[in-house]
mmCIF file of C-alpha atoms in Angstrom:
data_model
loop_
_atom_site.group_PDB
_atom_site.id
_atom_site.type_symbol
_atom_site.label_atom_id
_atom_site.label_comp_id
_atom_site.label_asym_id
_atom_site.label_seq_id
_atom_site.Cartn_x
_atom_site.Cartn_y
_atom_site.Cartn_z
ATOM 1 C CA MET A 48 56.167 43.912 96.188
ATOM 2 C CA SER A 49 59.258 42.083 97.359
ATOM 3 C CA ILE A 50 60.260 39.034 95.420
ATOM 4 C CA PRO A 51 61.057 36.097 97.698
ATOM 5 C CA VAL A 52 64.424 34.446 97.291
ATOM 6 C CA SER A 53 64.473 31.406 95.061
ATOM 7 C CA THR A 54 67.436 29.076 94.760
ATOM 8 C CA LEU A 55 68.521 26.823 91.936
ATOM 9 C CA GLN A 56 69.330 23.289 93.032
ATOM 10 C CA THR A 57 70.276 20.219 91.084
ATOM 11 C CA ILE A 58 68.342 17.116 92.091
ATOM 12 C CA ASN A 59 69.379 13.927 90.313
ATOM 13 C CA ASP A 60 70.941 15.981 87.489
ATOM 14 C CA VAL A 61 67.733 18.007 87.056
ATOM 15 C CA PRO A 62 67.891 21.798 87.598
ATOM 16 C CA VAL A 63 65.098 22.798 89.990
ATOM 17 C CA LEU A 64 64.161 26.308 91.111
ATOM 18 C CA MET A 65 63.143 26.075 94.768
ATOM 19 C CA CYS A 66 60.902 28.958 95.849
ATOM 20 C CA ALA A 67 60.975 30.318 99.359
ATOM 21 C CA ALA A 68 58.087 29.561 101.688
ATOM 22 C CA GLU A 69 57.958 33.235 102.634
ATOM 23 C CA GLY A 70 56.492 35.807 100.331
ATOM 24 C CA GLU A 71 53.248 37.103 98.988
ATOM 25 C CA ALA A 72 50.468 34.674 98.210
ATOM 26 C CA ILE A 73 50.279 33.511 94.619
ATOM 27 C CA ARG A 74 46.811 34.519 93.469
ATOM 28 C CA GLY A 75 46.935 33.969 89.718
ATOM 29 C CA GLU A 76 48.955 33.309 86.617
ATOM 30 C CA GLY A 77 50.377 36.828 86.615
ATOM 31 C CA ALA A 78 52.067 36.153 89.931
ATOM 32 C CA VAL A 79 54.001 33.208 88.524
ATOM 33 C CA LEU A 80 55.432 35.029 85.516
ATOM 34 C CA ASP A 81 58.395 36.318 87.546
ATOM 35 C CA LEU A 82 59.082 32.771 88.737
ATOM 36 C CA ILE A 83 58.842 31.424 85.199
ATOM 37 C CA GLY A 84 61.207 34.133 83.968
ATOM 38 C CA ASP A 85 63.637 33.444 86.797
ATOM 39 C CA ALA A 86 63.479 29.702 86.135
ATOM 40 C CA GLY A 87 64.122 30.189 82.432
ATOM 41 C CA TYR A 88 67.022 32.541 83.092
ATOM 42 C CA GLN A 89 68.632 30.066 85.492
ATOM 43 C CA GLY A 90 68.013 27.044 83.253
ATOM 44 C CA ALA A 91 65.586 25.276 85.592
ATOM 45 C CA GLU A 92 63.382 22.480 84.271
ATOM 46 C CA TRP A 93 61.098 22.421 87.326
ATOM 47 C CA VAL A 94 59.792 25.088 89.695
ATOM 48 C CA VAL A 95 58.924 24.044 93.243
ATOM 49 C CA ILE A 96 56.450 26.279 95.062
ATOM 50 C CA PRO A 97 55.468 25.573 98.675
ATOM 51 C CA ALA A 98 51.729 24.875 98.942
ATOM 52 C CA GLU A 99 51.308 27.574 101.579
ATOM 53 C CA ARG A 100 52.331 30.228 99.037
ATOM 54 C CA PHE A 101 49.168 29.622 97.018
ATOM 55 C CA ASP A 102 46.046 31.613 97.741
ATOM 56 C CA ASP A 103 43.081 29.414 98.705
ATOM 57 C CA ALA A 104 41.512 30.166 95.306
ATOM 58 C CA PHE A 105 44.193 27.938 93.732
ATOM 59 C CA PHE A 106 42.655 24.970 95.531
ATOM 60 C CA ARG A 107 39.089 25.790 94.420
ATOM 61 C CA LEU A 108 39.057 24.462 90.868
ATOM 62 C CA ARG A 109 35.984 26.448 89.869
ATOM 63 C CA SER A 110 38.053 29.617 90.357
ATOM 64 C CA ARG A 111 40.238 28.466 87.411
ATOM 65 C CA VAL A 112 43.347 29.785 89.168
ATOM 66 C CA ALA A 113 45.046 26.370 89.304
ATOM 67 C CA GLY A 114 44.238 25.628 85.674
ATOM 68 C CA ASP A 115 45.559 28.997 84.537
ATOM 69 C CA ILE A 116 48.789 28.584 86.501
ATOM 70 C CA VAL A 117 49.369 25.010 85.345
ATOM 71 C CA GLN A 118 48.721 26.076 81.743
ATOM 72 C CA LYS A 119 51.212 28.938 82.056
ATOM 73 C CA PHE A 120 53.925 26.514 83.193
ATOM 74 C CA ALA A 121 53.029 24.103 80.380
ATOM 75 C CA ASN A 122 53.253 26.908 77.824
ATOM 76 C CA TYR A 123 56.808 27.624 78.960
ATOM 77 C CA ARG A 124 57.667 23.913 79.094
ATOM 78 C CA LEU A 125 58.442 24.018 82.792
ATOM 79 C CA GLY A 126 57.378 21.480 85.350
ATOM 80 C CA LEU A 127 55.516 22.704 88.428
ATOM 81 C CA VAL A 128 55.681 21.102 91.855
ATOM 82 C CA VAL A 129 53.270 22.145 94.586
ATOM 83 C CA LEU A 130 55.225 21.062 97.648
ATOM 84 C CA GLY A 131 53.684 20.380 101.022
ATOM 85 C CA ASP A 132 50.502 19.288 102.690
ATOM 86 C CA VAL A 133 47.360 19.922 100.631
ATOM 87 C CA SER A 134 45.251 17.362 102.512
ATOM 88 C CA ARG A 135 42.800 19.867 103.998
ATOM 89 C CA HIS A 136 41.970 21.111 100.497
ATOM 90 C CA VAL A 137 41.772 17.627 98.981
ATOM 91 C CA GLU A 138 39.554 16.313 101.793
ATOM 92 C CA SER A 139 36.953 18.985 101.109
ATOM 93 C CA SER A 140 36.849 18.614 97.314
ATOM 94 C CA SER A 141 36.537 15.436 95.287
ATOM 95 C CA ALA A 142 37.246 17.460 92.123
ATOM 96 C CA LEU A 143 40.543 18.673 93.572
ATOM 97 C CA ARG A 144 41.390 15.162 94.757
ATOM 98 C CA ASP A 145 40.877 13.920 91.180
ATOM 99 C CA PHE A 146 42.909 16.834 89.776
ATOM 100 C CA VAL A 147 45.829 16.094 92.116
ATOM 101 C CA ARG A 148 45.723 12.386 91.261
ATOM 102 C CA GLU A 149 45.705 13.092 87.506
ATOM 103 C CA CYS A 150 48.505 15.650 87.792
ATOM 104 C CA ASN A 151 50.653 13.199 89.725
ATOM 105 C CA ARG A 152 50.262 10.630 86.930
ATOM 106 C CA GLY A 153 51.813 12.991 84.402
ATOM 107 C CA ARG A 154 55.124 14.759 83.867
ATOM 108 C CA GLN A 155 53.992 18.391 84.020
ATOM 109 C CA THR A 156 52.569 19.145 87.465
ATOM 110 C CA TRP A 157 53.053 17.253 90.696
ATOM 111 C CA PHE A 158 51.609 17.685 94.174
ATOM 112 C CA LEU A 159 54.269 16.253 96.486
ATOM 113 C CA ALA A 160 54.624 16.084 100.256
ATOM 114 C CA ASP A 161 58.338 16.879 100.577
ATOM 115 C CA VAL A 162 61.693 17.173 98.848
ATOM 116 C CA GLU A 163 62.417 13.462 99.355
ATOM 117 C CA GLU A 164 59.325 12.615 97.325
ATOM 118 C CA LEU A 165 60.515 15.047 94.649
ATOM 119 C CA ARG A 166 63.938 13.412 94.634
ATOM 120 C CA ALA A 167 62.299 10.012 94.108
ATOM 121 C CA ARG A 168 60.090 11.316 91.274
ATOM 122 C CA LEU A 169 63.035 12.882 89.474
ATOM 123 C CA THR A 170 64.793 9.522 89.251
ATOM 124 C CA ASP A 171 62.052 8.015 87.081
#
């Protein structure tokens, strides 16, 4: 398994680990442990993962994949950003739509469209 390149960026004085769009699909909490370790090593406070990196099971809440991944990030006190268009998933699931809305109200997990939206959120 090749680990995709991730880069540490500072956005509004906040260290953010930006994950590459290329790479293997993230299918469960085990797949994010390398990212969490990398983020911790580099001093990141947030990890940004492109939405297309997540396996479709992440977007089916009954699979518990999203909950397990979000919990793993919370346990390590890291913020998680799912970056990109998730509209096709949200349109087909009211539960996911509610989950995304609730996440975006908090300070742990955000579903954001692009880096500009992330930049705006990190100024709050």
